[in-house]
Structures are given as C-alpha cells and as structure tokens.
Amino acid sequence: MSSFASLKKQSSNSTLDKLSKAVEALNTEKGEKSDNYWKPEVDKVGNGMATIRFLPASEQDGDDSLPWVKTYSHGFQGPGGWYIENSLATIGQDDPVSEFNSKLWNASSDDQSPERQQARKQKRRTNFTSNVYVVKDSANPANEGKVFLFKYGKMIMEKLQEVMNPQYEGDEKVNPFDMWEGADFKLKIRNKEGYRNYDRSEFSETAPITNTNGKTLSDEELESVIGSMHSLKEIVDPKNFKTYAELKTKLYKVLGLDGGAHAPMKPAAEDDDKEMDFTPKFKERPAPKLEEAPSPAFTPSMDDDEDTLDFFKSLAAEE
C-alpha cells in the first residue's frame, strides 16, 4: 500500500520511470458521484483560471496503480433521443456503439457517405481521471485545500506527457504527480469555437505542495491529503457499467432501429493516430441498410474529449 511514509522516501525517478512507461502504453494502445469531482468555472465569455496539483495513486488502489484511469464514452443524438453512456471498451469488453460504428464505416468506401458521417457523429471520447489537490480556485474558494477527482481530455494529458518526457535536450524530466518534487498545474481556459480550450495551461517550477497562500503543507497536512484521495479503480469497476444488452437496447432506441434485427459485427482495429472531423449536430436520416456491408477492414479513431460530452449533456438537458 502507498502509505505516507513510503511515498515520502521512495525515489521520484523510479516512480517517473513507471509513469513514463504507462504513457508510452497510452500512446500505443456509471458510478460517478458528482460531489467528488471538481471542474473549474468559466466567466460569461468562456475564460477561467485555477491552480491544481496532480496527486499520486491513492493508498486504497495499491502501489502498482497509476495516478490516472483512462475511460471511453459516447454522446450523440438520434431520432429517438440522446445516447450518453460510458463505453464497455473502457473495461476491455465489446461495446455495441463501437461495433455499430465499425459496420457503418465499412458500409461505404466514400469518406463523405451518410454512413461514415454518422459514424463520426457517434465516435467515442477518451477521458482521463486523476486525484487533484485544488491550490487556487478563485471562482469557488471553498474548494481550495481539498481533494477531488478531476476528469480531463487529451490536451491536458499531453501537457502531463510533455513534462514527464520532454522533447528538448536539457529540459528536466518532472513527475507531475509527486507531492514533493512535482509541480502545480496552472489551468488556463479559453473559449475556442464554442468549446473549452486548455492549450495555454502550463506547469510551474517544481516544488512541494503549498496552500493557496504559498505555504508548504506540513507532513500532517499532507497525510490528510493522502487520506482524502478517491479510488480510481472504483471508476472502472465493471459494476458501474451498463451491460451490453442494456446499451444495445438504448442504442437501437436512440437510432430508431428495429430492436436488434441487425446483428452487430466485431469492430475493426482502431487507429488512435487518425483524426477525424466532428460535427455535433445530428441530421436525421433513415437507418442505413447494412446487411450487404463488407467485412470490417479499418476503423479510424472515435476519440474526443470530455468537454465535447459535456456539450452533449447540456443539449440533452434542454429537451
């Protein structure tokens, strides 16, 4: 178990090596309680700032755990309403949306065909969740000095990767999850084409965790931080996911299909390096006839980030 004492004395370099290998793996390869999650607020024009500190794996998850979990989800609208669900691909199981998207993609070789356009609208989003200590949150000062779960997308994960594996010679490798030799993360948010953008966010100089006044936390305070961390394994516990049958029923209802007459096909291997255009508005059209679809050969990435899913949720709430 990752006790306070073991965290304090262990080598940051050895921990960073483990995290770096996990990042390499990332590059090649229902149960939420909202009050446990922190999300920065933005002003009327979509700008916002906050300072957080990424924390190591929680004691309850064990020494071999990573300080993040990777999850997949889908969010789109169809003739029968909204589909906003976690993907079973998160826990290594077949997912009906991934299978259906594979069938759609391979139903035509025309990149602008209705089938491929629909597959793009239904693509999956990639999210990451970590424990964070909120150093400064001017919009909600009550959050300062507390530990929350923080869900973020690819852009912030890339910022983490950059400090763990810097591109330029001479740049120091940093373990951003280390409580003593890590660094605060200055979250800078701006509105870009209707979505939150984090490209200007950056890490500060390495230093022990401090409070909002810049005072280094004592050992007692750090122990309290560790004791307040949430289990990340709980997020990906299979009990928190709907079954394949439940998700398939919901999918067919949303798409206005015939309750399961189309047998799902095994999804093709996804290419996480291929980016696709994404249009959030759904144009109603008859469900494609897929019985004559060729066998799956290639399925591009269906990834996006959590803020897009939040956009869908807000639209669904307006209905």
PDB file of C-alpha atoms in Angstrom:
ATOM      1  CA  MET A   1       0.000   0.000   0.000  1.00  0.00           C
ATOM      2  CA  SER A   2       1.144   3.565  -0.709  1.00  0.00           C
ATOM      3  CA  SER A   3       1.469   4.898   2.841  1.00  0.00           C
ATOM      4  CA  PHE A   4       2.554   8.476   3.539  1.00  0.00           C
ATOM      5  CA  ALA A   5       5.933   7.279   4.793  1.00  0.00           C
ATOM      6  CA  SER A   6       6.632   5.136   1.726  1.00  0.00           C
ATOM      7  CA  LEU A   7       5.575   7.933  -0.629  1.00  0.00           C
ATOM      8  CA  LYS A   8       7.922  10.362   1.090  1.00  0.00           C
ATOM      9  CA  LYS A   9      11.005   8.178   0.951  1.00  0.00           C
ATOM     10  CA  GLN A  10      10.565   6.487  -2.417  1.00  0.00           C
ATOM     11  CA  SER A  11      12.569   7.685  -5.390  1.00  0.00           C
ATOM     12  CA  SER A  12      10.730  10.152  -7.592  1.00  0.00           C
ATOM     13  CA  ASN A  13      12.859   8.999 -10.539  1.00  0.00           C
ATOM     14  CA  SER A  14      11.777   5.371 -10.183  1.00  0.00           C
ATOM     15  CA  THR A  15       8.152   6.441  -9.993  1.00  0.00           C
ATOM     16  CA  LEU A  16       8.595   8.657 -13.026  1.00  0.00           C
ATOM     17  CA  ASP A  17      10.054   5.733 -14.973  1.00  0.00           C
ATOM     18  CA  LYS A  18       6.924   3.701 -14.254  1.00  0.00           C
ATOM     19  CA  LEU A  19       4.651   6.571 -15.279  1.00  0.00           C
ATOM     20  CA  SER A  20       6.636   7.192 -18.451  1.00  0.00           C
ATOM     21  CA  LYS A  21       6.168   3.560 -19.474  1.00  0.00           C
ATOM     22  CA  ALA A  22       2.456   3.905 -18.825  1.00  0.00           C
ATOM     23  CA  VAL A  23       2.347   7.000 -21.039  1.00  0.00           C
ATOM     24  CA  GLU A  24       4.028   5.026 -23.814  1.00  0.00           C
ATOM     25  CA  ALA A  25       1.315   2.400 -23.428  1.00  0.00           C
ATOM     26  CA  LEU A  26      -1.330   5.108 -23.749  1.00  0.00           C
ATOM     27  CA  ASN A  27       0.245   6.243 -26.978  1.00  0.00           C
ATOM     28  CA  THR A  28       0.164   2.716 -28.465  1.00  0.00           C
ATOM     29  CA  GLU A  29      -2.764   1.231 -27.403  1.00  0.00           C
ATOM     30  CA  LYS A  30     -21.577   4.693 -14.391  1.00  0.00           C
ATOM     31  CA  GLY A  31     -20.808   5.176 -10.704  1.00  0.00           C
ATOM     32  CA  GLU A  32     -19.672   8.785 -10.642  1.00  0.00           C
ATOM     33  CA  LYS A  33     -20.572  10.914  -7.638  1.00  0.00           C
ATOM     34  CA  SER A  34     -20.658  14.486  -8.882  1.00  0.00           C
ATOM     35  CA  ASP A  35     -19.686  15.941  -5.499  1.00  0.00           C
ATOM     36  CA  ASN A  36     -16.379  14.056  -5.695  1.00  0.00           C
ATOM     37  CA  TYR A  37     -15.497  15.727  -8.996  1.00  0.00           C
ATOM     38  CA  TRP A  38     -14.019  19.170  -9.469  1.00  0.00           C
ATOM     39  CA  LYS A  39     -14.431  21.255 -12.587  1.00  0.00           C
ATOM     40  CA  PRO A  40     -13.251  24.855 -12.972  1.00  0.00           C
ATOM     41  CA  GLU A  41     -15.821  27.501 -13.739  1.00  0.00           C
ATOM     42  CA  VAL A  42     -15.537  30.000 -16.577  1.00  0.00           C
ATOM     43  CA  ASP A  43     -16.894  33.514 -16.995  1.00  0.00           C
ATOM     44  CA  LYS A  44     -19.516  34.667 -19.494  1.00  0.00           C
ATOM     45  CA  VAL A  45     -17.048  34.697 -22.374  1.00  0.00           C
ATOM     46  CA  GLY A  46     -15.638  31.265 -21.529  1.00  0.00           C
ATOM     47  CA  ASN A  47     -12.392  32.219 -19.782  1.00  0.00           C
ATOM     48  CA  GLY A  48     -11.232  30.782 -16.469  1.00  0.00           C
ATOM     49  CA  MET A  49      -8.185  30.070 -14.324  1.00  0.00           C
ATOM     50  CA  ALA A  50      -7.332  27.752 -11.450  1.00  0.00           C
ATOM     51  CA  THR A  51      -4.269  26.071  -9.958  1.00  0.00           C
ATOM     52  CA  ILE A  52      -4.264  22.378  -9.085  1.00  0.00           C
ATOM     53  CA  ARG A  53      -1.760  19.720  -8.090  1.00  0.00           C
ATOM     54  CA  PHE A  54      -1.977  16.240  -9.577  1.00  0.00           C
ATOM     55  CA  LEU A  55      -1.678  13.576  -6.873  1.00  0.00           C
ATOM     56  CA  PRO A  56      -0.133  10.080  -6.883  1.00  0.00           C
ATOM     57  CA  ALA A  57      -2.115   6.846  -6.895  1.00  0.00           C
ATOM     58  CA  SER A  58      -4.315   6.548  -3.844  1.00  0.00           C
ATOM     59  CA  GLU A  59      -3.410   4.254  -0.976  1.00  0.00           C
ATOM     60  CA  GLN A  60      -6.571   2.215  -1.459  1.00  0.00           C
ATOM     61  CA  ASP A  61      -5.648   1.433  -5.084  1.00  0.00           C
ATOM     62  CA  GLY A  62      -2.232   0.000  -4.199  1.00  0.00           C
ATOM     63  CA  ASP A  63       1.412   0.551  -5.136  1.00  0.00           C
ATOM     64  CA  ASP A  64       1.118  -0.823  -8.675  1.00  0.00           C
ATOM     65  CA  SER A  65      -1.699   1.546  -9.642  1.00  0.00           C
ATOM     66  CA  LEU A  66      -1.287   4.536 -11.916  1.00  0.00           C
ATOM     67  CA  PRO A  67      -2.375   8.041 -10.856  1.00  0.00           C
ATOM     68  CA  TRP A  68      -4.939   8.128 -13.649  1.00  0.00           C
ATOM     69  CA  VAL A  69      -7.543   5.930 -15.292  1.00  0.00           C
ATOM     70  CA  LYS A  70      -8.443   6.043 -18.960  1.00  0.00           C
ATOM     71  CA  THR A  71     -12.110   5.832 -19.907  1.00  0.00           C
ATOM     72  CA  TYR A  72     -14.209   5.936 -23.065  1.00  0.00           C
ATOM     73  CA  SER A  73     -17.711   7.303 -23.578  1.00  0.00           C
ATOM     74  CA  HIS A  74     -20.207   8.136 -26.318  1.00  0.00           C
ATOM     75  CA  GLY A  75     -22.526  11.112 -26.632  1.00  0.00           C
ATOM     76  CA  PHE A  76     -24.783  11.774 -29.637  1.00  0.00           C
ATOM     77  CA  GLN A  77     -28.390  12.461 -30.621  1.00  0.00           C
ATOM     78  CA  GLY A  78     -30.606  10.335 -32.822  1.00  0.00           C
ATOM     79  CA  PRO A  79     -34.261  10.277 -33.902  1.00  0.00           C
ATOM     80  CA  GLY A  80     -35.120   8.560 -30.617  1.00  0.00           C
ATOM     81  CA  GLY A  81     -33.322  10.959 -28.270  1.00  0.00           C
ATOM     82  CA  TRP A  82     -29.849  11.127 -26.734  1.00  0.00           C
ATOM     83  CA  TYR A  83     -27.273   8.418 -26.180  1.00  0.00           C
ATOM     84  CA  ILE A  84     -24.856   9.498 -23.408  1.00  0.00           C
ATOM     85  CA  GLU A  85     -23.206   6.420 -21.933  1.00  0.00           C
ATOM     86  CA  ASN A  86     -19.877   5.005 -20.803  1.00  0.00           C
ATOM     87  CA  SER A  87     -18.324   2.578 -23.263  1.00  0.00           C
ATOM     88  CA  LEU A  88     -17.641  -1.025 -22.336  1.00  0.00           C
ATOM     89  CA  ALA A  89     -14.367  -0.642 -24.258  1.00  0.00           C
ATOM     90  CA  THR A  90     -13.102   1.013 -21.054  1.00  0.00           C
ATOM     91  CA  ILE A  91     -13.072  -2.365 -19.327  1.00  0.00           C
ATOM     92  CA  GLY A  92     -11.977  -4.374 -22.353  1.00  0.00           C
ATOM     93  CA  GLN A  93     -15.412  -5.612 -23.387  1.00  0.00           C
ATOM     94  CA  ASP A  94     -17.289  -5.418 -26.675  1.00  0.00           C
ATOM     95  CA  ASP A  95     -19.376  -2.267 -26.945  1.00  0.00           C
ATOM     96  CA  PRO A  96     -22.461  -2.021 -29.210  1.00  0.00           C
ATOM     97  CA  VAL A  97     -21.688   1.517 -30.393  1.00  0.00           C
ATOM     98  CA  SER A  98     -18.141   0.610 -31.404  1.00  0.00           C
ATOM     99  CA  GLU A  99     -19.467  -2.406 -33.260  1.00  0.00           C
ATOM    100  CA  PHE A 100     -22.196  -0.416 -34.983  1.00  0.00           C
ATOM    101  CA  ASN A 101     -19.772   2.350 -35.934  1.00  0.00           C
ATOM    102  CA  SER A 102     -17.454  -0.236 -37.441  1.00  0.00           C
ATOM    103  CA  LYS A 103     -20.324  -1.543 -39.513  1.00  0.00           C
ATOM    104  CA  LEU A 104     -21.262   1.966 -40.612  1.00  0.00           C
ATOM    105  CA  TRP A 105     -17.687   2.851 -41.558  1.00  0.00           C
ATOM    106  CA  ASN A 106     -17.185  -0.240 -43.652  1.00  0.00           C
ATOM    107  CA  ALA A 107     -20.568   0.030 -45.366  1.00  0.00           C
ATOM    108  CA  SER A 108     -19.066   2.525 -47.825  1.00  0.00           C
ATOM    109  CA  SER A 109     -15.682   3.471 -49.229  1.00  0.00           C
ATOM    110  CA  ASP A 110     -16.843   7.079 -49.722  1.00  0.00           C
ATOM    111  CA  ASP A 111     -15.410   9.172 -46.900  1.00  0.00           C
ATOM    112  CA  GLN A 112     -18.353  11.599 -47.176  1.00  0.00           C
ATOM    113  CA  SER A 113     -21.046   8.939 -47.275  1.00  0.00           C
ATOM    114  CA  PRO A 114     -24.014   9.180 -44.850  1.00  0.00           C
ATOM    115  CA  GLU A 115     -22.761   6.059 -43.079  1.00  0.00           C
ATOM    116  CA  ARG A 116     -19.304   7.460 -42.385  1.00  0.00           C
ATOM    117  CA  GLN A 117     -20.722  10.842 -41.408  1.00  0.00           C
ATOM    118  CA  GLN A 118     -22.964   9.114 -38.895  1.00  0.00           C
ATOM    119  CA  ALA A 119     -20.040   7.076 -37.546  1.00  0.00           C
ATOM    120  CA  ARG A 120     -18.152  10.327 -36.969  1.00  0.00           C
ATOM    121  CA  LYS A 121     -21.063  11.779 -35.012  1.00  0.00           C
ATOM    122  CA  GLN A 122     -21.153   8.681 -32.832  1.00  0.00           C
ATOM    123  CA  LYS A 123     -17.422   8.401 -32.234  1.00  0.00           C
ATOM    124  CA  ARG A 124     -16.117   7.717 -28.760  1.00  0.00           C
ATOM    125  CA  ARG A 125     -14.396  10.203 -26.495  1.00  0.00           C
ATOM    126  CA  THR A 126     -11.255   9.490 -24.496  1.00  0.00           C
ATOM    127  CA  ASN A 127     -11.100  10.815 -20.934  1.00  0.00           C
ATOM    128  CA  PHE A 128      -8.670  10.546 -18.038  1.00  0.00           C
ATOM    129  CA  THR A 129      -9.406  10.926 -14.333  1.00  0.00           C
ATOM    130  CA  SER A 130      -6.935  11.727 -11.541  1.00  0.00           C
ATOM    131  CA  ASN A 131      -6.980  12.874  -7.949  1.00  0.00           C
ATOM    132  CA  VAL A 132      -6.071  16.547  -7.629  1.00  0.00           C
ATOM    133  CA  TYR A 133      -5.461  18.963  -4.791  1.00  0.00           C
ATOM    134  CA  VAL A 134      -7.029  22.350  -5.511  1.00  0.00           C
ATOM    135  CA  VAL A 135      -4.470  25.040  -4.708  1.00  0.00           C
ATOM    136  CA  LYS A 136      -6.426  28.027  -6.006  1.00  0.00           C
ATOM    137  CA  ASP A 137      -9.981  28.324  -7.307  1.00  0.00           C
ATOM    138  CA  SER A 138     -10.999  31.981  -7.310  1.00  0.00           C
ATOM    139  CA  ALA A 139     -14.458  31.194  -8.665  1.00  0.00           C
ATOM    140  CA  ASN A 140     -15.110  28.789  -5.772  1.00  0.00           C
ATOM    141  CA  PRO A 141     -12.665  29.456  -2.906  1.00  0.00           C
ATOM    142  CA  ALA A 142     -14.409  26.810  -0.792  1.00  0.00           C
ATOM    143  CA  ASN A 143     -12.739  24.179  -2.998  1.00  0.00           C
ATOM    144  CA  GLU A 144      -9.236  25.338  -2.111  1.00  0.00           C
ATOM    145  CA  GLY A 145      -7.236  22.937   0.036  1.00  0.00           C
ATOM    146  CA  LYS A 146      -9.485  20.000  -0.834  1.00  0.00           C
ATOM    147  CA  VAL A 147      -9.007  16.816  -2.855  1.00  0.00           C
ATOM    148  CA  PHE A 148     -11.263  15.992  -5.786  1.00  0.00           C
ATOM    149  CA  LEU A 149     -11.423  13.745  -8.799  1.00  0.00           C
ATOM    150  CA  PHE A 150     -10.638  15.657 -11.987  1.00  0.00           C
ATOM    151  CA  LYS A 151     -11.727  14.406 -15.404  1.00  0.00           C
ATOM    152  CA  TYR A 152      -9.770  15.746 -18.353  1.00  0.00           C
ATOM    153  CA  GLY A 153      -9.139  15.086 -22.018  1.00  0.00           C
ATOM    154  CA  LYS A 154      -6.248  14.529 -24.378  1.00  0.00           C
ATOM    155  CA  MET A 155      -4.925  18.083 -24.337  1.00  0.00           C
ATOM    156  CA  ILE A 156      -4.215  18.077 -20.606  1.00  0.00           C
ATOM    157  CA  MET A 157      -2.821  14.541 -20.799  1.00  0.00           C
ATOM    158  CA  GLU A 158      -0.416  15.808 -23.447  1.00  0.00           C
ATOM    159  CA  LYS A 159       0.708  18.535 -21.027  1.00  0.00           C
ATOM    160  CA  LEU A 160       1.447  15.814 -18.453  1.00  0.00           C
ATOM    161  CA  GLN A 161       3.344  13.784 -21.032  1.00  0.00           C
ATOM    162  CA  GLU A 162       5.435  16.792 -22.048  1.00  0.00           C
ATOM    163  CA  VAL A 163       6.877  17.286 -18.563  1.00  0.00           C
ATOM    164  CA  MET A 164       7.393  13.561 -17.980  1.00  0.00           C
ATOM    165  CA  ASN A 165       9.068  13.090 -21.354  1.00  0.00           C
ATOM    166  CA  PRO A 166      10.347  16.497 -22.552  1.00  0.00           C
ATOM    167  CA  GLN A 167      11.122  16.822 -26.242  1.00  0.00           C
ATOM    168  CA  TYR A 168      14.172  19.035 -25.965  1.00  0.00           C
ATOM    169  CA  GLU A 169      17.614  18.168 -24.663  1.00  0.00           C
ATOM    170  CA  GLY A 170      18.356  19.806 -21.344  1.00  0.00           C
ATOM    171  CA  ASP A 171      14.744  20.067 -20.235  1.00  0.00           C
ATOM    172  CA  GLU A 172      14.247  18.462 -16.832  1.00  0.00           C
ATOM    173  CA  LYS A 173      12.036  15.422 -16.505  1.00  0.00           C
ATOM    174  CA  VAL A 174       9.350  16.022 -13.904  1.00  0.00           C
ATOM    175  CA  ASN A 175       6.954  13.658 -12.202  1.00  0.00           C
ATOM    176  CA  PRO A 176       3.878  15.920 -12.020  1.00  0.00           C
ATOM    177  CA  PHE A 177       2.191  13.505  -9.607  1.00  0.00           C
ATOM    178  CA  ASP A 178       4.934  13.749  -6.971  1.00  0.00           C
ATOM    179  CA  MET A 179       3.891  15.577  -3.788  1.00  0.00           C
ATOM    180  CA  TRP A 180       7.388  16.949  -3.089  1.00  0.00           C
ATOM    181  CA  GLU A 181       9.172  17.180  -6.430  1.00  0.00           C
ATOM    182  CA  GLY A 182       6.190  17.701  -8.697  1.00  0.00           C
ATOM    183  CA  ALA A 183       4.730  20.999  -9.866  1.00  0.00           C
ATOM    184  CA  ASP A 184       1.490  22.951  -9.689  1.00  0.00           C
ATOM    185  CA  PHE A 185      -0.590  22.990 -12.851  1.00  0.00           C
ATOM    186  CA  LYS A 186      -1.924  26.387 -13.887  1.00  0.00           C
ATOM    187  CA  LEU A 187      -5.166  25.675 -15.666  1.00  0.00           C
ATOM    188  CA  LYS A 188      -5.911  28.414 -18.204  1.00  0.00           C
ATOM    189  CA  ILE A 189      -9.207  28.085 -20.027  1.00  0.00           C
ATOM    190  CA  ARG A 190     -10.463  29.979 -23.034  1.00  0.00           C
ATOM    191  CA  ASN A 191     -13.365  29.618 -25.414  1.00  0.00           C
ATOM    192  CA  LYS A 192     -12.390  28.304 -28.817  1.00  0.00           C
ATOM    193  CA  GLU A 193     -15.132  27.625 -31.362  1.00  0.00           C
ATOM    194  CA  GLY A 194     -17.670  27.050 -28.616  1.00  0.00           C
ATOM    195  CA  TYR A 195     -15.601  24.625 -26.551  1.00  0.00           C
ATOM    196  CA  ARG A 196     -13.227  24.913 -23.615  1.00  0.00           C
ATOM    197  CA  ASN A 197      -9.617  25.026 -24.717  1.00  0.00           C
ATOM    198  CA  TYR A 198      -6.653  24.363 -22.403  1.00  0.00           C
ATOM    199  CA  ASP A 199      -3.701  24.888 -24.734  1.00  0.00           C
ATOM    200  CA  ARG A 200      -2.310  27.794 -22.681  1.00  0.00           C
ATOM    201  CA  SER A 201      -2.224  25.790 -19.443  1.00  0.00           C
ATOM    202  CA  GLU A 202       1.238  25.131 -18.008  1.00  0.00           C
ATOM    203  CA  PHE A 203       3.205  23.702 -15.104  1.00  0.00           C
ATOM    204  CA  SER A 204       5.014  25.871 -12.561  1.00  0.00           C
ATOM    205  CA  GLU A 205       8.524  25.240 -11.240  1.00  0.00           C
ATOM    206  CA  THR A 206       8.976  22.059  -9.211  1.00  0.00           C
ATOM    207  CA  ALA A 207       8.208  22.483  -5.511  1.00  0.00           C
ATOM    208  CA  PRO A 208       6.388  20.743  -2.632  1.00  0.00           C
ATOM    209  CA  ILE A 209       2.622  21.176  -2.415  1.00  0.00           C
ATOM    210  CA  THR A 210       1.552  24.507  -0.943  1.00  0.00           C
ATOM    211  CA  ASN A 211      -1.708  26.040   0.145  1.00  0.00           C
ATOM    212  CA  THR A 212      -3.354  28.967  -1.630  1.00  0.00           C
ATOM    213  CA  ASN A 213      -1.119  31.387   0.328  1.00  0.00           C
ATOM    214  CA  GLY A 214       2.058  29.702  -0.883  1.00  0.00           C
ATOM    215  CA  LYS A 215       2.885  27.983   2.417  1.00  0.00           C
ATOM    216  CA  THR A 216       4.305  24.464   2.114  1.00  0.00           C
ATOM    217  CA  LEU A 217       1.998  21.855   3.587  1.00  0.00           C
ATOM    218  CA  SER A 218       3.193  20.140   6.747  1.00  0.00           C
ATOM    219  CA  ASP A 219       3.551  16.373   6.976  1.00  0.00           C
ATOM    220  CA  GLU A 220       0.285  16.250   8.923  1.00  0.00           C
ATOM    221  CA  GLU A 221      -1.486  18.222   6.212  1.00  0.00           C
ATOM    222  CA  LEU A 222      -0.017  16.004   3.506  1.00  0.00           C
ATOM    223  CA  GLU A 223      -1.189  12.909   5.345  1.00  0.00           C
ATOM    224  CA  SER A 224      -4.667  14.434   5.375  1.00  0.00           C
ATOM    225  CA  VAL A 225      -4.428  14.989   1.625  1.00  0.00           C
ATOM    226  CA  ILE A 226      -3.474  11.351   1.084  1.00  0.00           C
ATOM    227  CA  GLY A 227      -6.331  10.189   3.286  1.00  0.00           C
ATOM    228  CA  SER A 228      -8.777  12.266   1.246  1.00  0.00           C
ATOM    229  CA  MET A 229      -7.906  10.741  -2.122  1.00  0.00           C
ATOM    230  CA  HIS A 230     -10.519   8.743  -4.005  1.00  0.00           C
ATOM    231  CA  SER A 231     -10.173   5.298  -5.546  1.00  0.00           C
ATOM    232  CA  LEU A 232      -9.602   5.396  -9.300  1.00  0.00           C
ATOM    233  CA  LYS A 233     -10.187   1.671  -9.641  1.00  0.00           C
ATOM    234  CA  GLU A 234     -13.744   2.243  -8.498  1.00  0.00           C
ATOM    235  CA  ILE A 235     -14.359   4.312 -11.631  1.00  0.00           C
ATOM    236  CA  VAL A 236     -13.568   1.355 -13.898  1.00  0.00           C
ATOM    237  CA  ASP A 237     -15.228  -1.297 -11.748  1.00  0.00           C
ATOM    238  CA  PRO A 238     -17.469  -3.348 -14.099  1.00  0.00           C
ATOM    239  CA  LYS A 239     -20.358  -2.918 -11.666  1.00  0.00           C
ATOM    240  CA  ASN A 240     -20.521   0.739 -12.661  1.00  0.00           C
ATOM    241  CA  PHE A 241     -21.153  -0.036 -16.336  1.00  0.00           C
ATOM    242  CA  LYS A 242     -24.388  -0.982 -18.020  1.00  0.00           C
ATOM    243  CA  THR A 243     -24.490  -4.386 -19.673  1.00  0.00           C
ATOM    244  CA  TYR A 244     -24.009  -4.948 -23.379  1.00  0.00           C
ATOM    245  CA  ALA A 245     -27.717  -5.800 -23.728  1.00  0.00           C
ATOM    246  CA  GLU A 246     -28.788  -2.605 -21.936  1.00  0.00           C
ATOM    247  CA  LEU A 247     -26.536  -0.434 -24.078  1.00  0.00           C
ATOM    248  CA  LYS A 248     -27.632  -2.124 -27.296  1.00  0.00           C
ATOM    249  CA  THR A 249     -31.302  -1.595 -26.412  1.00  0.00           C
ATOM    250  CA  LYS A 250     -30.613   2.077 -25.696  1.00  0.00           C
ATOM    251  CA  LEU A 251     -28.622   2.466 -28.923  1.00  0.00           C
ATOM    252  CA  TYR A 252     -31.335   0.965 -31.106  1.00  0.00           C
ATOM    253  CA  LYS A 253     -33.979   3.112 -29.418  1.00  0.00           C
ATOM    254  CA  VAL A 254     -31.951   6.285 -29.980  1.00  0.00           C
ATOM    255  CA  LEU A 255     -31.240   5.407 -33.627  1.00  0.00           C
ATOM    256  CA  GLY A 256     -34.834   4.296 -34.288  1.00  0.00           C
ATOM    257  CA  LEU A 257     -33.803   0.815 -35.369  1.00  0.00           C
ATOM    258  CA  ASP A 258     -35.883  -2.349 -35.198  1.00  0.00           C
ATOM    259  CA  GLY A 259     -34.934  -3.637 -31.760  1.00  0.00           C
ATOM    260  CA  GLY A 260     -31.992  -5.794 -32.718  1.00  0.00           C
ATOM    261  CA  ALA A 261     -32.585  -7.268 -36.167  1.00  0.00           C
ATOM    262  CA  HIS A 262     -29.163  -6.081 -37.275  1.00  0.00           C
ATOM    263  CA  ALA A 263     -26.657  -8.427 -35.683  1.00  0.00           C
ATOM    264  CA  PRO A 264     -23.618  -6.386 -34.550  1.00  0.00           C
ATOM    265  CA  MET A 265     -20.291  -7.081 -36.195  1.00  0.00           C
ATOM    266  CA  LYS A 266     -16.968  -7.302 -34.445  1.00  0.00           C
ATOM    267  CA  PRO A 267     -15.263  -3.866 -34.520  1.00  0.00           C
ATOM    268  CA  ALA A 268     -12.231  -3.355 -36.669  1.00  0.00           C
ATOM    269  CA  ALA A 269      -8.953  -2.339 -35.078  1.00  0.00           C
ATOM    270  CA  GLU A 270      -8.977   1.384 -34.342  1.00  0.00           C
ATOM    271  CA  ASP A 271      -6.186   3.732 -35.361  1.00  0.00           C
ATOM    272  CA  ASP A 272      -5.739   6.175 -32.490  1.00  0.00           C
ATOM    273  CA  ASP A 273      -3.385   8.330 -34.576  1.00  0.00           C
ATOM    274  CA  LYS A 274      -6.006   9.166 -37.207  1.00  0.00           C
ATOM    275  CA  GLU A 275      -8.035  12.289 -36.542  1.00  0.00           C
ATOM    276  CA  MET A 276     -11.482  12.885 -37.991  1.00  0.00           C
ATOM    277  CA  ASP A 277     -13.712  15.919 -38.363  1.00  0.00           C
ATOM    278  CA  PHE A 278     -16.554  16.051 -35.878  1.00  0.00           C
ATOM    279  CA  THR A 279     -19.894  17.863 -36.219  1.00  0.00           C
ATOM    280  CA  PRO A 280     -22.026  17.743 -33.045  1.00  0.00           C
ATOM    281  CA  LYS A 281     -25.387  18.357 -34.754  1.00  0.00           C
ATOM    282  CA  PHE A 282     -27.284  15.228 -35.784  1.00  0.00           C
ATOM    283  CA  LYS A 283     -29.128  15.200 -39.107  1.00  0.00           C
ATOM    284  CA  GLU A 284     -31.967  12.699 -39.117  1.00  0.00           C
ATOM    285  CA  ARG A 285     -31.899  10.186 -41.939  1.00  0.00           C
ATOM    286  CA  PRO A 286     -33.172   6.632 -42.401  1.00  0.00           C
ATOM    287  CA  ALA A 287     -31.043   3.967 -40.792  1.00  0.00           C
ATOM    288  CA  PRO A 288     -28.643   2.544 -43.387  1.00  0.00           C
ATOM    289  CA  LYS A 289     -29.232  -0.928 -44.718  1.00  0.00           C
ATOM    290  CA  LEU A 290     -26.160  -2.780 -43.614  1.00  0.00           C
ATOM    291  CA  GLU A 291     -26.867  -6.410 -44.446  1.00  0.00           C
ATOM    292  CA  GLU A 292     -24.627  -6.225 -47.505  1.00  0.00           C
ATOM    293  CA  ALA A 293     -21.839  -4.338 -45.758  1.00  0.00           C
ATOM    294  CA  PRO A 294     -18.341  -5.686 -46.395  1.00  0.00           C
ATOM    295  CA  SER A 295     -16.370  -7.252 -43.592  1.00  0.00           C
ATOM    296  CA  PRO A 296     -14.645  -4.712 -41.353  1.00  0.00           C
ATOM    297  CA  ALA A 297     -11.192  -3.788 -42.536  1.00  0.00           C
ATOM    298  CA  PHE A 298     -10.375  -0.488 -40.863  1.00  0.00           C
ATOM    299  CA  THR A 299     -11.988   1.791 -38.323  1.00  0.00           C
ATOM    300  CA  PRO A 300     -10.487   5.227 -37.597  1.00  0.00           C
ATOM    301  CA  SER A 301     -10.290   6.715 -34.146  1.00  0.00           C
ATOM    302  CA  MET A 302     -13.543   7.592 -32.425  1.00  0.00           C
ATOM    303  CA  ASP A 303     -11.812   9.684 -29.789  1.00  0.00           C
ATOM    304  CA  ASP A 304     -12.535  13.151 -28.448  1.00  0.00           C
ATOM    305  CA  ASP A 305     -12.501  14.762 -25.021  1.00  0.00           C
ATOM    306  CA  GLU A 306     -14.788  15.212 -22.059  1.00  0.00           C
ATOM    307  CA  ASP A 307     -15.774  18.795 -22.820  1.00  0.00           C
ATOM    308  CA  THR A 308     -17.495  17.659 -26.006  1.00  0.00           C
ATOM    309  CA  LEU A 309     -19.501  15.194 -23.936  1.00  0.00           C
ATOM    310  CA  ASP A 310     -20.452  17.997 -21.558  1.00  0.00           C
ATOM    311  CA  PHE A 311     -21.726  19.903 -24.586  1.00  0.00           C
ATOM    312  CA  PHE A 312     -23.987  16.979 -25.453  1.00  0.00           C
ATOM    313  CA  LYS A 313     -25.231  16.689 -21.885  1.00  0.00           C
ATOM    314  CA  SER A 314     -26.194  20.358 -21.847  1.00  0.00           C
ATOM    315  CA  LEU A 315     -28.145  19.954 -25.078  1.00  0.00           C
ATOM    316  CA  ALA A 316     -29.883  16.845 -23.780  1.00  0.00           C
ATOM    317  CA  ALA A 317     -30.896  18.700 -20.612  1.00  0.00           C
ATOM    318  CA  GLU A 318     -32.615  21.374 -22.713  1.00  0.00           C
ATOM    319  CA  GLU A 319     -35.002  18.896 -24.294  1.00  0.00           C
TER     320      GLU A 319
END
